[in-house]
CSV table of C-alpha atoms in Angstrom, one decimal:
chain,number,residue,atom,x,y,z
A,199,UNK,CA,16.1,111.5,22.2
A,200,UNK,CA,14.2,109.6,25.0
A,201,UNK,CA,14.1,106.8,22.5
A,202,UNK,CA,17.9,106.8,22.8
A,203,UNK,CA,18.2,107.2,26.7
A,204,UNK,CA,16.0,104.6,27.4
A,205,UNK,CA,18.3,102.1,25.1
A,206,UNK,CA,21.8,103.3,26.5
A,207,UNK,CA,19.9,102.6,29.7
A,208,UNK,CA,18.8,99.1,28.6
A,209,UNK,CA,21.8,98.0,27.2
A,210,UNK,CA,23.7,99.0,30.3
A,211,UNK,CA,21.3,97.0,32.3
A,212,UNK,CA,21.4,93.7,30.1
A,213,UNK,CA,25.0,92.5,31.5
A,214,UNK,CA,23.8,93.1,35.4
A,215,UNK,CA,21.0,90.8,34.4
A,216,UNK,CA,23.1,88.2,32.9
A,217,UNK,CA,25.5,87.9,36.0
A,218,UNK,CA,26.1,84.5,36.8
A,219,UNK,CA,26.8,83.3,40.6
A,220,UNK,CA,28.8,80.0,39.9
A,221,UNK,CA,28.3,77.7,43.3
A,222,UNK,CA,27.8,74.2,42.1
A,223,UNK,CA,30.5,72.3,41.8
A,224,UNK,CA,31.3,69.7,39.1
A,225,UNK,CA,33.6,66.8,40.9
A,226,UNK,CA,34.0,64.9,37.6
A,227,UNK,CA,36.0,67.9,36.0
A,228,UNK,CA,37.3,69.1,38.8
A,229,UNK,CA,41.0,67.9,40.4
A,230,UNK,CA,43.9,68.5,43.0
A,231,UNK,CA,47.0,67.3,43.4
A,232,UNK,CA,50.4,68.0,44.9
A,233,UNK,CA,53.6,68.0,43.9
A,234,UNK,CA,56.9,67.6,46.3
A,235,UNK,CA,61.1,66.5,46.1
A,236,UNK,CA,61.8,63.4,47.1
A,237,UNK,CA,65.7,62.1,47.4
A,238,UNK,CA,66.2,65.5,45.0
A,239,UNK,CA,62.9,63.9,42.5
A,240,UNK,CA,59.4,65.4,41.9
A,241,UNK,CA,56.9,63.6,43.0
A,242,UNK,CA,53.2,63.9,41.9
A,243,UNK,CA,50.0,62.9,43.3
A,244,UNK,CA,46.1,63.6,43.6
A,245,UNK,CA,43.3,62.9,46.0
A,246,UNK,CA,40.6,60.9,44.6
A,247,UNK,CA,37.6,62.3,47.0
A,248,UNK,CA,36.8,65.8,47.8
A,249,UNK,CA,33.9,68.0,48.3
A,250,UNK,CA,33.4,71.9,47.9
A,251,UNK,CA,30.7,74.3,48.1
A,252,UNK,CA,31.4,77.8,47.0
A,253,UNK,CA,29.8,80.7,46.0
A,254,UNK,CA,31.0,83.2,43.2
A,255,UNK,CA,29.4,86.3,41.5
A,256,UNK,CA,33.0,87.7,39.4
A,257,UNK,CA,30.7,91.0,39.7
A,258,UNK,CA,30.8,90.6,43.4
A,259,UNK,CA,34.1,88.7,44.2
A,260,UNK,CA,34.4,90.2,47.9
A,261,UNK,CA,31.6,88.3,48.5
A,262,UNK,CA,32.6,85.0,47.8
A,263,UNK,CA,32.8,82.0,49.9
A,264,UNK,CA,34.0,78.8,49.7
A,265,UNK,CA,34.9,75.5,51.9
A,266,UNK,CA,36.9,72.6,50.6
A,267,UNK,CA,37.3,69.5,52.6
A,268,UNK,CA,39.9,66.4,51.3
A,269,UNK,CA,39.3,63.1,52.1
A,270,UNK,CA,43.4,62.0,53.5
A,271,UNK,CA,42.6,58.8,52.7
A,272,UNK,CA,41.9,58.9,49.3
A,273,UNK,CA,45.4,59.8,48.5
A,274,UNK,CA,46.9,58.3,45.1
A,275,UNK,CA,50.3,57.9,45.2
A,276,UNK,CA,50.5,56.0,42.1
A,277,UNK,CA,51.1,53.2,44.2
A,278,UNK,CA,48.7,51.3,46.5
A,279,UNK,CA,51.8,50.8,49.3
A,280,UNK,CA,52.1,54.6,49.2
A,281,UNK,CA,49.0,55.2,49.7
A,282,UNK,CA,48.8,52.8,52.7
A,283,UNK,CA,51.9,54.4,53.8
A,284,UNK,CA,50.7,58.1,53.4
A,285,UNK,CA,47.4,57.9,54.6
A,286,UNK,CA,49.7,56.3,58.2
A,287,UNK,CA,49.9,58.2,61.5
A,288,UNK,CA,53.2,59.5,61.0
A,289,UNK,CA,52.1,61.2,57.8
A,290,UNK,CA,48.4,62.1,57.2
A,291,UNK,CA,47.4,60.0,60.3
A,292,UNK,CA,44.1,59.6,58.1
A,293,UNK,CA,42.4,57.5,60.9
A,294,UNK,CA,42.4,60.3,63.7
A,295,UNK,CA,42.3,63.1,61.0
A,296,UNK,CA,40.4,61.8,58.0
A,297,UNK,CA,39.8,65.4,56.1
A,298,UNK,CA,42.1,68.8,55.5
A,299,UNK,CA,39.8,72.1,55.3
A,300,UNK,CA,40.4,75.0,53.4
A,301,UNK,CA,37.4,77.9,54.5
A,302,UNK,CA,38.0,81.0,52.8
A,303,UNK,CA,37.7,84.5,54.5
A,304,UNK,CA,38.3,86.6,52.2
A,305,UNK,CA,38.7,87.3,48.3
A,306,UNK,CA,40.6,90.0,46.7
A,307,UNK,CA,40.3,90.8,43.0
A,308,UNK,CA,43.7,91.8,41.4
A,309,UNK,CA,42.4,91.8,37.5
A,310,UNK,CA,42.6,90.1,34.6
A,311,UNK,CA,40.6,87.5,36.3
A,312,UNK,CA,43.2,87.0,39.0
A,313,UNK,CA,42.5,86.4,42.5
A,314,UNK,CA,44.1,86.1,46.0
A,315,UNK,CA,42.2,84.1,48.3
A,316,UNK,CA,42.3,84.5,52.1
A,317,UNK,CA,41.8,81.7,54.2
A,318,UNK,CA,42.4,78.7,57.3
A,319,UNK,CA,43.8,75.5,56.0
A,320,UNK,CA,43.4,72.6,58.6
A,321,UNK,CA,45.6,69.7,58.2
A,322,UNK,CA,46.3,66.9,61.3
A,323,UNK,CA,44.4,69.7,64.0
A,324,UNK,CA,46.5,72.2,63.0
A,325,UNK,CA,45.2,75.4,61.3
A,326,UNK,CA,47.6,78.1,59.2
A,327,UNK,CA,45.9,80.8,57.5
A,328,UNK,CA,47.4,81.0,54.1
A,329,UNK,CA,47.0,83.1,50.7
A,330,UNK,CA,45.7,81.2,47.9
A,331,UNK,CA,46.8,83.3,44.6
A,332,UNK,CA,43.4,82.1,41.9
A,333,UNK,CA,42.2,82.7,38.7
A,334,UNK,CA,38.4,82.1,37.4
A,335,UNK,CA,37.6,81.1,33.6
A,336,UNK,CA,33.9,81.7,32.9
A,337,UNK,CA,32.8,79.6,29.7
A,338,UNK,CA,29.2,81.0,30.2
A,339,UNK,CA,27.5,79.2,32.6
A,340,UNK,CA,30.5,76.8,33.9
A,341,UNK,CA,33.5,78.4,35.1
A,342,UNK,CA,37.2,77.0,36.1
A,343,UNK,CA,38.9,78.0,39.1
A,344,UNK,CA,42.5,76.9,39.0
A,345,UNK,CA,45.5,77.7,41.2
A,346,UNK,CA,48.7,76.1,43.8
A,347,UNK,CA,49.3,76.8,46.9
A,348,UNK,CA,52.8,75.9,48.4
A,349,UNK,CA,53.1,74.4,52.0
A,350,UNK,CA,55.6,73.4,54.7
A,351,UNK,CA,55.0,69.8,55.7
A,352,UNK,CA,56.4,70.7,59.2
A,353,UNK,CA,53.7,73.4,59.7
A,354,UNK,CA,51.2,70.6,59.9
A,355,UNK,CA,53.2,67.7,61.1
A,356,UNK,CA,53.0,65.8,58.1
A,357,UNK,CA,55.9,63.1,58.4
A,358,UNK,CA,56.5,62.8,61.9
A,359,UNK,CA,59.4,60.8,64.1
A,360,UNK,CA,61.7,59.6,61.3
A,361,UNK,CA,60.1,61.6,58.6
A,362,UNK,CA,60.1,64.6,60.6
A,363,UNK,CA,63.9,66.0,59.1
A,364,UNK,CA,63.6,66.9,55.5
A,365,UNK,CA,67.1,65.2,53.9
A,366,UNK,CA,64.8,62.3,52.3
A,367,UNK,CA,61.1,64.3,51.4
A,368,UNK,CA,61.4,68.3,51.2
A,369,UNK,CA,59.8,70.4,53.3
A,370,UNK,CA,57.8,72.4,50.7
A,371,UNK,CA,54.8,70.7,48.9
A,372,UNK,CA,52.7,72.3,46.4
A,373,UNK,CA,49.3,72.2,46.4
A,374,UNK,CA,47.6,72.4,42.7
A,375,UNK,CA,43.8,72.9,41.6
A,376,UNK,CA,41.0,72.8,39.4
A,377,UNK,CA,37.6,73.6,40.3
A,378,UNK,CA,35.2,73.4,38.1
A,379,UNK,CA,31.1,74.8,39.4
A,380,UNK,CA,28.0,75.5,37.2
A,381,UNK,CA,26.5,78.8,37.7
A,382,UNK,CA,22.6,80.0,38.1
C-alpha cells in the first residue's frame, strides 16, 4: 500500500514540475495590428517594431506581468504616404511621442484558457486603463497569446484639428494581437 501512496503522490507531483513560465518573446511570430472605418471602409494595418517582456506561469496567472511598448513610427499603412501621414503630429505625432505602452496590473483567469488583462495603455501622454480580454495556447514549451482591444481615437488624441470629428475615420479602432514567448 505504501508502494501505491508514494506513486499517487509522484504522479501528482510530475505536472508541478513540468510548469512552464513562458517570458521570452518571439518577435518573428509574433504580430499587431489594427483595424478602423474609414469613409464607412475597414481599414487594416500593423506596426512593424515592438518589444515585450512578459512573464507567465498558466499555473500562476495572478502573477503575471507584462509591458509592451510600439514603435508609432513603424506604422504600415500599406502605403508609404500613409505612413508618413500617420506617424504626423496631428495623428501619432511620432516625433514627440515615438512609443505607446501597455503595462499590465493585473490578470484574471476566466477558464478555458481565457483571460482578462488589467492594465494602463499610454498613447500621445495620455494614459487610459483598459481591459484586455486574452487567451494563451501552450504548444509545450512556446505559447501564443492572442487577443483585440477596441479604442476611442479621441481618448488619446489621435487625429487632431481637422481629423479631430469622426464623419471621415471612426472613432473606434481595434487593436489585434499575437504574442508569441518561449517558456523555461
Amino acid at each position: 500500500m505504501n508502494r501505491l501512496a508514494f506513486a499517487l503522490a509522484l504522479a501528482a507531483a510530475l505536472p508541478a514540475a513540468q510548469a512552464v513560465e513562458y517570458g521570452t518573446v518571439r518577435p518573428e511570430r509574433s504580430a499587431i495590428g489594427f483595424a478602423y472605418q474609414q469613409m464607412g471602409v475597414r481599414m487594416d494595418g500593423r506596426f512593424r517594431k515592438f518589444t515585450a517582456q512578459l512573464s507567465f506561469d498558466p499555473a500562476r496567472p495572478a502573477a503575471a506581468r507584462a509591458t509592451i511598448d510600439v514603435e508609432l513610427a513603424s506604422i504600415d499603412t500599406g502605403s508609404a504616404e500613409g505612413d508618413q501621414e500617420v506617424a504626423g503630429k496631428p495623428w501619432f505625432d511620432s516625433r514627440n511621442f515615438p512609443t505607446a505602452r501597455f503595462v499590465s496590473t493585473g490578470v484574471k483567469a476566466l477558464g478555458d484558457n481565457r483571460y482578462e488583462v488589467a492594465g494602463q495603455l499610454t498613447i500621445k501622454g495620455r494614459t487610459q486603463a483598459v481591459v484586455v480580454p486574452a487567451s494563451f495556447t501552450a504548444q509545450g514549451k512556446d505559447g501564443m497569446f492572442a487577443g483585440s482591444l477596441s479604442i476611442r481615437r479621441g481618448d488619446f488624441a489621435i487625429g487632431e484639428g481637422a481629423w479631430a470629428k469622426f464623419d471621415i475615420v471612426a472613432n473606434d479602432v481595434r487593436i489585434d494581437f499575437k504574442i508569441a514567448a518561449s517558456g523555461k
